[in-house]
PDB file of C-alpha atoms in Angstrom:
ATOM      1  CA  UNK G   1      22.699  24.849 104.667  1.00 43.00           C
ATOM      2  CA  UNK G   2      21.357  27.958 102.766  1.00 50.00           C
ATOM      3  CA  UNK G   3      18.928  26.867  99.216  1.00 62.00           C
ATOM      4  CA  UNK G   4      18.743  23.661  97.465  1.00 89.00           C
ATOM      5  CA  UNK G   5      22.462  21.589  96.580  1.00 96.00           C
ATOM      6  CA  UNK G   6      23.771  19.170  94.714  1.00 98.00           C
ATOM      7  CA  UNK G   7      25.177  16.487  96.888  1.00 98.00           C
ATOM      8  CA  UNK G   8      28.053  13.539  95.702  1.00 98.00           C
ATOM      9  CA  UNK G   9      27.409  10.741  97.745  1.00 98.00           C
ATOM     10  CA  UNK G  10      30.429   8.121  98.069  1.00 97.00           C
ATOM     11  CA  UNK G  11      29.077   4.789  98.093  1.00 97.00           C
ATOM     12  CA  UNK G  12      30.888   0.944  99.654  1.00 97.00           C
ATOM     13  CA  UNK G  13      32.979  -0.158  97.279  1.00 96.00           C
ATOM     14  CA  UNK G  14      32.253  -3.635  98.336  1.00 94.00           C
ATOM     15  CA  UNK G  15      31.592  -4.025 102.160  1.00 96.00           C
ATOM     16  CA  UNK G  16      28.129  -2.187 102.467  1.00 96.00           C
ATOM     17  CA  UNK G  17      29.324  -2.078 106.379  1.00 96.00           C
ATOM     18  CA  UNK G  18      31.080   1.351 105.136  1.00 97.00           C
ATOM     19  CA  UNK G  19      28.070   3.021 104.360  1.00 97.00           C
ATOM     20  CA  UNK G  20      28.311   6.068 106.410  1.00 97.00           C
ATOM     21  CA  UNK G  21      25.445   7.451 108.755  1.00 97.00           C
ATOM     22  CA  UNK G  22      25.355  10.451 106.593  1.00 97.00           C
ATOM     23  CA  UNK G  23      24.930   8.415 103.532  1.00 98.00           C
ATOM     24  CA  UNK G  24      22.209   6.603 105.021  1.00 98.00           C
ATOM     25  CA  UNK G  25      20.174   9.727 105.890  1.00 97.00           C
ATOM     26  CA  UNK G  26      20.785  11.154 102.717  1.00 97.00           C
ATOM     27  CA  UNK G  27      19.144   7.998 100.449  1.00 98.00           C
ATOM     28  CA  UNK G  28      16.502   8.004 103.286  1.00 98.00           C
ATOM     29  CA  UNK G  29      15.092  11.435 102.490  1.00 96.00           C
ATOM     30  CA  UNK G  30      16.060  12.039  98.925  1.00 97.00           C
ATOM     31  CA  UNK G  31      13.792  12.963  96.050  1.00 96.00           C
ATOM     32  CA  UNK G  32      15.767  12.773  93.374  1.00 97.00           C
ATOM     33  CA  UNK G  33      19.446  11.112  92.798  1.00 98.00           C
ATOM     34  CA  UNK G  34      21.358  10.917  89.684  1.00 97.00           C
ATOM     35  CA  UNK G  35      22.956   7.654  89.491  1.00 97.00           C
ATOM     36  CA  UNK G  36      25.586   5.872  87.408  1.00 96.00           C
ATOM     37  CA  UNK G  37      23.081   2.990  87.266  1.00 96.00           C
ATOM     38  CA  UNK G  38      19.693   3.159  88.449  1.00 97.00           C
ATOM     39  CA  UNK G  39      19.911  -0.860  88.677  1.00 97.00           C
ATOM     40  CA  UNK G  40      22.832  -0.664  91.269  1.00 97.00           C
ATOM     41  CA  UNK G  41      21.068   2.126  93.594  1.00 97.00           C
ATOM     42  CA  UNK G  42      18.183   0.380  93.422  1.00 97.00           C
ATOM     43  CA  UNK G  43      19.513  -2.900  95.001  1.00 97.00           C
ATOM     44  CA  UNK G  44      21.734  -0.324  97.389  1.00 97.00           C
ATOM     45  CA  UNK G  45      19.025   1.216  98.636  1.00 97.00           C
ATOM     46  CA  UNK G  46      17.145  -2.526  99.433  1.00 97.00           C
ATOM     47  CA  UNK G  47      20.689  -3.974 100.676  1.00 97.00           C
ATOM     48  CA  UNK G  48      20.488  -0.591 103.310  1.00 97.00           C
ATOM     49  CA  UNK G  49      16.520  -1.450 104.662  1.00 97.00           C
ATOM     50  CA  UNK G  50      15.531   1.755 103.152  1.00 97.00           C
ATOM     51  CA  UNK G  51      11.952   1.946 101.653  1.00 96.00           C
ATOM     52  CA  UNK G  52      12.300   5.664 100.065  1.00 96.00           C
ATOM     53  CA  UNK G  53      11.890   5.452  96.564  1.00 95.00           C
ATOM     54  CA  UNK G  54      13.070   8.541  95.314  1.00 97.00           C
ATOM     55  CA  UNK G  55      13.016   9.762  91.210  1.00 97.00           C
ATOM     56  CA  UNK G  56      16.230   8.102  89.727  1.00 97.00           C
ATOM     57  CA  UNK G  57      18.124   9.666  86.925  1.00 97.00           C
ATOM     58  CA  UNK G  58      20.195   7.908  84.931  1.00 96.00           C
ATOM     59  CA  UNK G  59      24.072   9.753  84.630  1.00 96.00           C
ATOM     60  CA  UNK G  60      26.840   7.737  82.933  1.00 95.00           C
ATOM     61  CA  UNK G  61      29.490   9.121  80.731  1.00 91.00           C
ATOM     62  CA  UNK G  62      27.157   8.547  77.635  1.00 94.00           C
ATOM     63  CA  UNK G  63      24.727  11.412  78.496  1.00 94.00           C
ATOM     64  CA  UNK G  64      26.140  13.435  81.177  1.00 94.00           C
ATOM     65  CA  UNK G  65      27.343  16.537  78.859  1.00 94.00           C
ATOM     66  CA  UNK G  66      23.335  16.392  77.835  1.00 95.00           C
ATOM     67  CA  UNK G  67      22.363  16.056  81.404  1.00 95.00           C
ATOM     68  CA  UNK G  68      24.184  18.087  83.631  1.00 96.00           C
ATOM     69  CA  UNK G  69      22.543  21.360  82.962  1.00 96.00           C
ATOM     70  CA  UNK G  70      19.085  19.270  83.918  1.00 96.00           C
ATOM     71  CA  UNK G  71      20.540  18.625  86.937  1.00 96.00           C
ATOM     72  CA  UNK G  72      21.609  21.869  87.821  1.00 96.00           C
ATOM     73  CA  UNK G  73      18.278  23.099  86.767  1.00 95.00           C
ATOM     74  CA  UNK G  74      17.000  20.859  89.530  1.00 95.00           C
ATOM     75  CA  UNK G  75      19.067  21.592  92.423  1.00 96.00           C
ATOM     76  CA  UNK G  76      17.743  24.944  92.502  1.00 94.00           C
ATOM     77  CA  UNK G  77      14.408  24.213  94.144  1.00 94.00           C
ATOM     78  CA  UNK G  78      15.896  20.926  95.688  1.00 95.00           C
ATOM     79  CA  UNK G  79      18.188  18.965  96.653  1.00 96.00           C
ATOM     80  CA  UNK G  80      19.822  15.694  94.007  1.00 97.00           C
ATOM     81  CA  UNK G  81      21.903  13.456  95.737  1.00 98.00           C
ATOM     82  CA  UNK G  82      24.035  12.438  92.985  1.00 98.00           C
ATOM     83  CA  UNK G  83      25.967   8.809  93.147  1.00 97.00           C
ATOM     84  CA  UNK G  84      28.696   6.597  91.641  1.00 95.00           C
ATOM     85  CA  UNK G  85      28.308   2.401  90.925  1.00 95.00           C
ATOM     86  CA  UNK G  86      31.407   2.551  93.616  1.00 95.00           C
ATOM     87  CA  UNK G  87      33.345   5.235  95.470  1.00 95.00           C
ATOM     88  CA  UNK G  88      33.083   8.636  95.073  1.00 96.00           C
ATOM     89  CA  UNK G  89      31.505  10.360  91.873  1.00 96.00           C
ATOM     90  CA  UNK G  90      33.693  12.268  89.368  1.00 96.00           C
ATOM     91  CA  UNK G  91      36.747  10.167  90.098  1.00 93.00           C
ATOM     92  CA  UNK G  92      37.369   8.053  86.952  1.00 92.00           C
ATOM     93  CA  UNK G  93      33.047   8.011  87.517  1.00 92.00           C
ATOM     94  CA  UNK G  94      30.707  10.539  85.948  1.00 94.00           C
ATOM     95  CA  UNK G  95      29.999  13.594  88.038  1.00 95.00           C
ATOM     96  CA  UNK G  96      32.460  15.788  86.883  1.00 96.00           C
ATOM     97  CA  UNK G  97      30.357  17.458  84.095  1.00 96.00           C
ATOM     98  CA  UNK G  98      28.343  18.131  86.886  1.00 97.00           C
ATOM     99  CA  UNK G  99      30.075  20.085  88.982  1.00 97.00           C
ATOM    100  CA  UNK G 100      31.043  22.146  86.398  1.00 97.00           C
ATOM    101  CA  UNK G 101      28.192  22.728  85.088  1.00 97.00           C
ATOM    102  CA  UNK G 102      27.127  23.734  89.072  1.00 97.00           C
ATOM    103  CA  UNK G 103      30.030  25.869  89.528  1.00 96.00           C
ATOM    104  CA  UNK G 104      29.377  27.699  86.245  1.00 96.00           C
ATOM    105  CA  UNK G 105      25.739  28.440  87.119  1.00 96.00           C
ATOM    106  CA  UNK G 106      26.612  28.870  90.453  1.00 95.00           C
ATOM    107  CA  UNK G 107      24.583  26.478  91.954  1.00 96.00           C
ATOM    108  CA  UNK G 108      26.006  24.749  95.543  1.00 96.00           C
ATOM    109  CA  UNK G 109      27.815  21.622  95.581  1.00 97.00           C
ATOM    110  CA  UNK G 110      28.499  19.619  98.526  1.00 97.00           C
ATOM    111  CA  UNK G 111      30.124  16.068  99.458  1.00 98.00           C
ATOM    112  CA  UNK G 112      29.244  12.878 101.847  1.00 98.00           C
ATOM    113  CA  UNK G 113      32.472  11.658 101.822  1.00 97.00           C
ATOM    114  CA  UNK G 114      33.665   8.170 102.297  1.00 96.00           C
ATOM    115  CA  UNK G 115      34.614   5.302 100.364  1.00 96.00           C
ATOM    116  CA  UNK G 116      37.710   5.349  97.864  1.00 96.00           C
ATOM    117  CA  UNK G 117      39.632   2.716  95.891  1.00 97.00           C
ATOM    118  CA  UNK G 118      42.275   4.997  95.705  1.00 97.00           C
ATOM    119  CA  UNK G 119      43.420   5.855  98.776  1.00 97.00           C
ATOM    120  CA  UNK G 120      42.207   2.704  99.714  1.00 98.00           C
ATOM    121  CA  UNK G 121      44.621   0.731  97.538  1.00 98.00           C
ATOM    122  CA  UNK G 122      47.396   3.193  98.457  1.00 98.00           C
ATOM    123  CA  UNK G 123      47.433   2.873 102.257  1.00 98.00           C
ATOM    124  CA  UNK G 124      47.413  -1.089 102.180  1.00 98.00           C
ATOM    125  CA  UNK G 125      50.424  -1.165  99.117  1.00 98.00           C
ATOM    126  CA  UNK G 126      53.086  -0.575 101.386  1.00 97.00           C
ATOM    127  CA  UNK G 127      54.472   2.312  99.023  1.00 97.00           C
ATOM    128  CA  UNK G 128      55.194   5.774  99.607  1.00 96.00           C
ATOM    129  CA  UNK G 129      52.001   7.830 100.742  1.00 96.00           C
ATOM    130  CA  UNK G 130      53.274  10.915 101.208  1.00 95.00           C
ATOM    131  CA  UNK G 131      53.026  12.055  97.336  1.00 95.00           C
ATOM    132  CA  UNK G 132      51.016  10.041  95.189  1.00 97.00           C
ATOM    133  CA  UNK G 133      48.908  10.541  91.231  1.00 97.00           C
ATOM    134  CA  UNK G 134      46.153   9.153  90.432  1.00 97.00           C
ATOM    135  CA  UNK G 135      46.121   8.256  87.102  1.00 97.00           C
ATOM    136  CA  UNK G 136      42.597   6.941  86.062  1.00 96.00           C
ATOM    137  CA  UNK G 137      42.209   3.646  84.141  1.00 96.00           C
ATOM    138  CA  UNK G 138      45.650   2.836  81.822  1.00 96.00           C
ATOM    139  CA  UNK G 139      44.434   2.261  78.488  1.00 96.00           C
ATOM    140  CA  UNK G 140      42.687  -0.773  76.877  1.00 95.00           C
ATOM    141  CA  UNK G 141      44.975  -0.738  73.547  1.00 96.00           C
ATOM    142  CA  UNK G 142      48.385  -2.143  73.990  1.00 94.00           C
ATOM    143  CA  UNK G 143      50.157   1.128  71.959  1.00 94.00           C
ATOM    144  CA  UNK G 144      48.572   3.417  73.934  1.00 95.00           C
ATOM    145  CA  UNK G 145      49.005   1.789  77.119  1.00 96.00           C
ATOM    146  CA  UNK G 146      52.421   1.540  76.203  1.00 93.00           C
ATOM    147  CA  UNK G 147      53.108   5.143  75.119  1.00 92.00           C
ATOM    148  CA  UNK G 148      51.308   6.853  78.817  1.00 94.00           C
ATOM    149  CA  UNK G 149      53.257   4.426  80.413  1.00 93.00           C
ATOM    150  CA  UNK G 150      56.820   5.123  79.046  1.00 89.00           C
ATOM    151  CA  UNK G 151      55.830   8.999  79.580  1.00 89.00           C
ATOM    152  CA  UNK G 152      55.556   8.407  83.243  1.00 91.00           C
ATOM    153  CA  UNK G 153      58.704   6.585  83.890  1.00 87.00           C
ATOM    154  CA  UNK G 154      60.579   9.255  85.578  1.00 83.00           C
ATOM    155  CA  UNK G 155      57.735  10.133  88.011  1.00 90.00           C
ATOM    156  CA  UNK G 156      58.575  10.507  91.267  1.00 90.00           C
ATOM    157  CA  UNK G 157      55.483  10.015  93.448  1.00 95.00           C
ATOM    158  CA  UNK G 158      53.782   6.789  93.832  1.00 97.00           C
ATOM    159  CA  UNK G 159      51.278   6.268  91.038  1.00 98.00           C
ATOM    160  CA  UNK G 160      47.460   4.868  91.190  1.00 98.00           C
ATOM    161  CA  UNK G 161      45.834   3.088  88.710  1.00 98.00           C
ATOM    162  CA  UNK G 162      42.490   1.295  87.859  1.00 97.00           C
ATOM    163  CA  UNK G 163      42.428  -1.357  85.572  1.00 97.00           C
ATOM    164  CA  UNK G 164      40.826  -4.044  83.886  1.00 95.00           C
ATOM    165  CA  UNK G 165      40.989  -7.514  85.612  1.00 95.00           C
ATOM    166  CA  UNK G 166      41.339  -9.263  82.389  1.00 95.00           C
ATOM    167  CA  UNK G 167      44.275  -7.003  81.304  1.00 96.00           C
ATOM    168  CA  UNK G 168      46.490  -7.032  84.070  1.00 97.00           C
ATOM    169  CA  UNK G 169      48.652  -9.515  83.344  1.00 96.00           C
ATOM    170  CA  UNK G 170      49.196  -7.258  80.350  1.00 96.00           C
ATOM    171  CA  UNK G 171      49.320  -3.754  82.107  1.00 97.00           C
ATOM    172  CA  UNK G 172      52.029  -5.319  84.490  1.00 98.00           C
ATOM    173  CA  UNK G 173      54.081  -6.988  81.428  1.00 96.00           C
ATOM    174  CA  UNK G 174      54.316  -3.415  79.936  1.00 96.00           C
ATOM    175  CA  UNK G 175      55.093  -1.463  83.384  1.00 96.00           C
ATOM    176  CA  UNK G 176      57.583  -3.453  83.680  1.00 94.00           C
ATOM    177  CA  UNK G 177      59.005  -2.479  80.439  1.00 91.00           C
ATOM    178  CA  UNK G 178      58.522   1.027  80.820  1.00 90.00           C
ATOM    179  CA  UNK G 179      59.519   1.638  84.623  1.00 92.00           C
ATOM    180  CA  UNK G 180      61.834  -1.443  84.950  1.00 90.00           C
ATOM    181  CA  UNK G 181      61.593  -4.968  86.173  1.00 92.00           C
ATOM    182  CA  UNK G 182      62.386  -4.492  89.559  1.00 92.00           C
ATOM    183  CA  UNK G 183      60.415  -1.440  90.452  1.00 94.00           C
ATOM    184  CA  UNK G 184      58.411  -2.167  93.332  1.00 97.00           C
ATOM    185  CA  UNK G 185      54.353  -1.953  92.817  1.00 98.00           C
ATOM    186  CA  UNK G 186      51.053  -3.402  94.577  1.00 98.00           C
ATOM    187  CA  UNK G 187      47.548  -5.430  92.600  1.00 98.00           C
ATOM    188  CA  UNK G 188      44.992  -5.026  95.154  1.00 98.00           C
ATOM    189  CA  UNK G 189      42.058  -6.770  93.967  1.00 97.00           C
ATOM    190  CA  UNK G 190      38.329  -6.879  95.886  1.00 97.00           C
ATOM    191  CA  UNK G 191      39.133  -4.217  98.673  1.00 97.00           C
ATOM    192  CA  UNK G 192      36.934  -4.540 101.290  1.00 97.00           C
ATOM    193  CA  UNK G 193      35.618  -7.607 100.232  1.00 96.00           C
ATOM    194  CA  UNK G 194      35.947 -11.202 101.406  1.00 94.00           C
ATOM    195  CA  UNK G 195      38.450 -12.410  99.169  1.00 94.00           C
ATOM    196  CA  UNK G 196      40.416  -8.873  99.059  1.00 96.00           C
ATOM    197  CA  UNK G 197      43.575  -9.074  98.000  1.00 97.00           C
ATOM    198  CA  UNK G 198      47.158  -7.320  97.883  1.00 98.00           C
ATOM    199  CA  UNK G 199      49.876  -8.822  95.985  1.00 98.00           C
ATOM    200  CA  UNK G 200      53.124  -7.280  96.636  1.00 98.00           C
ATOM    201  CA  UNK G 201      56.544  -6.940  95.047  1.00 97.00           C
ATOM    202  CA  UNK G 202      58.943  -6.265  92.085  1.00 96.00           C
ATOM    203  CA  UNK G 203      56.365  -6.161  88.899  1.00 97.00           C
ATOM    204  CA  UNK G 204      58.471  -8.835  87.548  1.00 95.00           C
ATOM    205  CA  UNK G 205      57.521 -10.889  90.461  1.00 97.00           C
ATOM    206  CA  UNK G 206      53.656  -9.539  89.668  1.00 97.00           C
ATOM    207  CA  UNK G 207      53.813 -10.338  85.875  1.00 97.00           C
ATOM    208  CA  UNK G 208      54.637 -14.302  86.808  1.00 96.00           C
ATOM    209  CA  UNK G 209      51.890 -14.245  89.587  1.00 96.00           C
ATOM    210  CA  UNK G 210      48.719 -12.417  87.213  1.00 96.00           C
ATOM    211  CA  UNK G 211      49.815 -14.732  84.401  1.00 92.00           C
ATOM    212  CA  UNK G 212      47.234 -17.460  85.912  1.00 90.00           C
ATOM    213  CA  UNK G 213      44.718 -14.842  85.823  1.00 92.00           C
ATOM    214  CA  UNK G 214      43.213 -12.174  88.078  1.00 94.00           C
ATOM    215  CA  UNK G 215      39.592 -11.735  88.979  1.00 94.00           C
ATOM    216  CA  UNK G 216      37.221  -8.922  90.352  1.00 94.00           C
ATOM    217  CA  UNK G 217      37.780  -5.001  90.582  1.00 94.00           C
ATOM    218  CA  UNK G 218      41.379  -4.144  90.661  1.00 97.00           C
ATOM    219  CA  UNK G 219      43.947  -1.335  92.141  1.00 98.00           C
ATOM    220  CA  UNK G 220      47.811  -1.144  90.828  1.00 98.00           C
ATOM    221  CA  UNK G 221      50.039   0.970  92.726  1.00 98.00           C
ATOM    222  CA  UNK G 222      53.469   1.897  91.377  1.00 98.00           C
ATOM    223  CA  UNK G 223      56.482   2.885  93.560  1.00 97.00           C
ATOM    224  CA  UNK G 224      57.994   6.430  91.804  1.00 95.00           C
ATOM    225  CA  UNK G 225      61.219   6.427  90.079  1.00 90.00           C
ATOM    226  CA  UNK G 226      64.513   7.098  92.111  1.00 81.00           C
ATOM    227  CA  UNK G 227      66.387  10.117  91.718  1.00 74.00           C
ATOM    228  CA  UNK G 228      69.219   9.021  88.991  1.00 71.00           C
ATOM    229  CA  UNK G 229      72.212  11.273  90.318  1.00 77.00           C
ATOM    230  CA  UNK G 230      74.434   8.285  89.049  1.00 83.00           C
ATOM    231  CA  UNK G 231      75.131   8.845  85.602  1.00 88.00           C
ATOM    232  CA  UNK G 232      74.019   5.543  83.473  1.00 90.00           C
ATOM    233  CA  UNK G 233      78.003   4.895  82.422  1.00 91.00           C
ATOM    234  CA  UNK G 234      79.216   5.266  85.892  1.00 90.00           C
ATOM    235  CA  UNK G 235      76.325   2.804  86.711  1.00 89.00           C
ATOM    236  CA  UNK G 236      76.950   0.060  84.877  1.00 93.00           C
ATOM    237  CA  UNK G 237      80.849   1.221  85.845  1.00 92.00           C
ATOM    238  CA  UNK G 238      79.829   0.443  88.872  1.00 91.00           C
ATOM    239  CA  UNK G 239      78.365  -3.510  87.911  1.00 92.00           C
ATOM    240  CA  UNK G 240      81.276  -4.060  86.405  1.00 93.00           C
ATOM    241  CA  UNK G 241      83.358  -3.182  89.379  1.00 91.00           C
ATOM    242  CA  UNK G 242      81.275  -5.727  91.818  1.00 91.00           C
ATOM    243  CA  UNK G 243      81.888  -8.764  89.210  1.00 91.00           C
ATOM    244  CA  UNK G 244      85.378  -8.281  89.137  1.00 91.00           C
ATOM    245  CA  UNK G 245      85.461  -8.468  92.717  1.00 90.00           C
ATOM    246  CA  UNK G 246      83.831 -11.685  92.898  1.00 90.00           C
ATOM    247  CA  UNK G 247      79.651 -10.900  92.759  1.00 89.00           C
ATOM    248  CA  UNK G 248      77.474 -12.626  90.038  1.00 91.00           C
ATOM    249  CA  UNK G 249      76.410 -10.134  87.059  1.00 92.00           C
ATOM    250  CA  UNK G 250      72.501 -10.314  87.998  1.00 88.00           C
ATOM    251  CA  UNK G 251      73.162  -9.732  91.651  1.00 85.00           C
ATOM    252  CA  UNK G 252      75.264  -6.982  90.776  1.00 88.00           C
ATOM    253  CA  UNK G 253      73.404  -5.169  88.639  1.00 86.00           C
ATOM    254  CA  UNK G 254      70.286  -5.792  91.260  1.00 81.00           C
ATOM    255  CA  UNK G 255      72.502  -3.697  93.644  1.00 78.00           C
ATOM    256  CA  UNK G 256      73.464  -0.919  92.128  1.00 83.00           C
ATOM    257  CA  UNK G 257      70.218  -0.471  90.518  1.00 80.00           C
ATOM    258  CA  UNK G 258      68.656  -0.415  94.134  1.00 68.00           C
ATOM    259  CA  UNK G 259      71.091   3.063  95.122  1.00 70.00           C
ATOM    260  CA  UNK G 260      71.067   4.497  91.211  1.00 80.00           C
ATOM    261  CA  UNK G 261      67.325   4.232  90.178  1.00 74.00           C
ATOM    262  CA  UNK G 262      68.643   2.694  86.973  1.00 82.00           C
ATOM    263  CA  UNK G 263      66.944  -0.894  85.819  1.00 81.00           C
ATOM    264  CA  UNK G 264      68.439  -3.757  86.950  1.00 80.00           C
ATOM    265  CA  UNK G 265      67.998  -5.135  83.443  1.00 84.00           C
ATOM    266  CA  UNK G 266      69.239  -2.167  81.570  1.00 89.00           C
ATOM    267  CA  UNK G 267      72.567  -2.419  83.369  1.00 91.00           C
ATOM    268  CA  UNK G 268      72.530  -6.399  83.702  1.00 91.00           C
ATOM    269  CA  UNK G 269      72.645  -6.019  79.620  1.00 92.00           C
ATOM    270  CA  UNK G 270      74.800  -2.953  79.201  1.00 94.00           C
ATOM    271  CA  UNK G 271      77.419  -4.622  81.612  1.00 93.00           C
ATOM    272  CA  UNK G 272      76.997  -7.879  79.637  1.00 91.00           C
ATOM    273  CA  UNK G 273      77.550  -5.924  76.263  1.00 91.00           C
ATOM    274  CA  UNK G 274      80.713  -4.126  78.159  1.00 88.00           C
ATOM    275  CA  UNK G 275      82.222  -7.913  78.850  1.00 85.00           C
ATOM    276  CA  UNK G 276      81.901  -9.313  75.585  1.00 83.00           C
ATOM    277  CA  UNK G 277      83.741  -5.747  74.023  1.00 82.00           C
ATOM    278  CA  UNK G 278      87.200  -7.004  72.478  1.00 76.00           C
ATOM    279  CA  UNK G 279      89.882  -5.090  75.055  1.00 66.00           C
ATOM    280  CA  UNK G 280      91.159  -2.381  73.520  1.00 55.00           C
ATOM    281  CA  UNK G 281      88.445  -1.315  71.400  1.00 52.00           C
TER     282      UNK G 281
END
């Protein structure tokens, strides 16, 4: 590898078993690595058996606009390994102003990959793979949360988000508002860890099972709306149709929201509304 390069280091997210050979090398012979937290490479770098004690810079998403152009500075007489608490720098992690602060200068950036709580938390959900967003942490206040979430409703790949373990119970309340109570979503909690976690199933199912609380880092994956080529009238058309024939209302509207992408609520109260309708009018 031609000149000096700035190198982002993906680090266990729990199991230190998944620190990679490379990774290992890499702390081994570093002189200088920008860190999230100097505190946490510290004690990863003891945890490892390695006695290098390289020059530790702090980078956090307080000072990394001031900071990356030092870095970049650097990496042009040597190398700076640069590393995340967890997983891989610059995803929903500082690292980001880096790199483009690197590309604009044109200084060399390069990647030990590994570790991920995204893809991590997507393989084990049981969803769709094959097209997936990522979208960051969901927001801590309850409007906002509740506004990005109603603007993704109708997306169709399987979403990824990070979140809070002590709001949860409330992210899942209000996904299940947005996207409907029996759209199908994953909590994976501690990955890689001894008490890891996936809890599977309809996010009204998930509401009733964070409601005694959830604890340590935490992954929710979101199944992607179904196509609706049934119109919403023809839907509910459609409800109405099963519980004349003999089918209870709830397990009719369960049905036909399971081929139409509509909620199973929305038509279980639109049918309802349709019953109680004086004939005629």
């Amino acid at each position: 590898m031609l000149g000096a390069v700035i190198i982002l280091a993906a680090t266990p997210i729990g199991n230190l078993g998944d620190a990679s050979t490379r990774l290992v090398e890499a702390l081994s012979s570093a002189t200088v690595i920008a860190a999230e937290d100097t505190r946490t490479t510290q004690r990863l770098l003891a945890a490892l058996g390695i006695e290098n004690r390289p020059r530790l810079l702090a980078l956090h998403d307080h000072n990394e606009k001031e900071r990356a152009p030092e870095i970049v500075e650097l990496a042009r007489t040597q190398d700076v390994l640069v590393l995340s608490d967890a997983g891989m720098p610059t995803v929903s992690d500082p690292g980001y102003g880096v790199v483009a602060a690197a590309a604009q200068a044109g200084v060399q950036v390069t990647v030990i990959p590994g570790p991920s709580a995204v893809v991590t938390a997507l393989a084990v959900s049981g969803l769709p793979t094959d097209r997936f967003t990522f979208e960051g942490f969901v927001p801590r206040k309850p409007g906002e949360r509740r506004a990005t979430l109603r603007a993704l409703a109708g997306e169709p790949r399987t979403m990824v988000f990070f979140d809070a373990p002590t709001r949860v119970a409330s992210t899942l309340a209000d996904m299940a508002a947005a996207f409907g109570d029996d759209r199908r979503a994953a909590v994976c909690r501690e990955l890689t860890k001894f008490y890891e976690e996936v809890a599977r199933g309809p996010l009204s199912e998930l509401v009733e099972w964070a409601s005694a609380g959830v604890r340590g880092e935490v992954v929710v994956v979101v199944a992607g709306a179904v196509p609706r080529d049934v119109p919403f009238d023809d839907a509910v058309g459609q409800v109405l149709d099963q519980v004349r024939s003999g089918t209870r209302l709830k397990d009719a509207a369960a049905e036909v929201s399971a081929h139409t992408g509509h909620s199973s609520r929305e038509l279980y109260q639109a049918a309802l509304a349709e019953r109680a309708r004086p004939s005629g009018s």
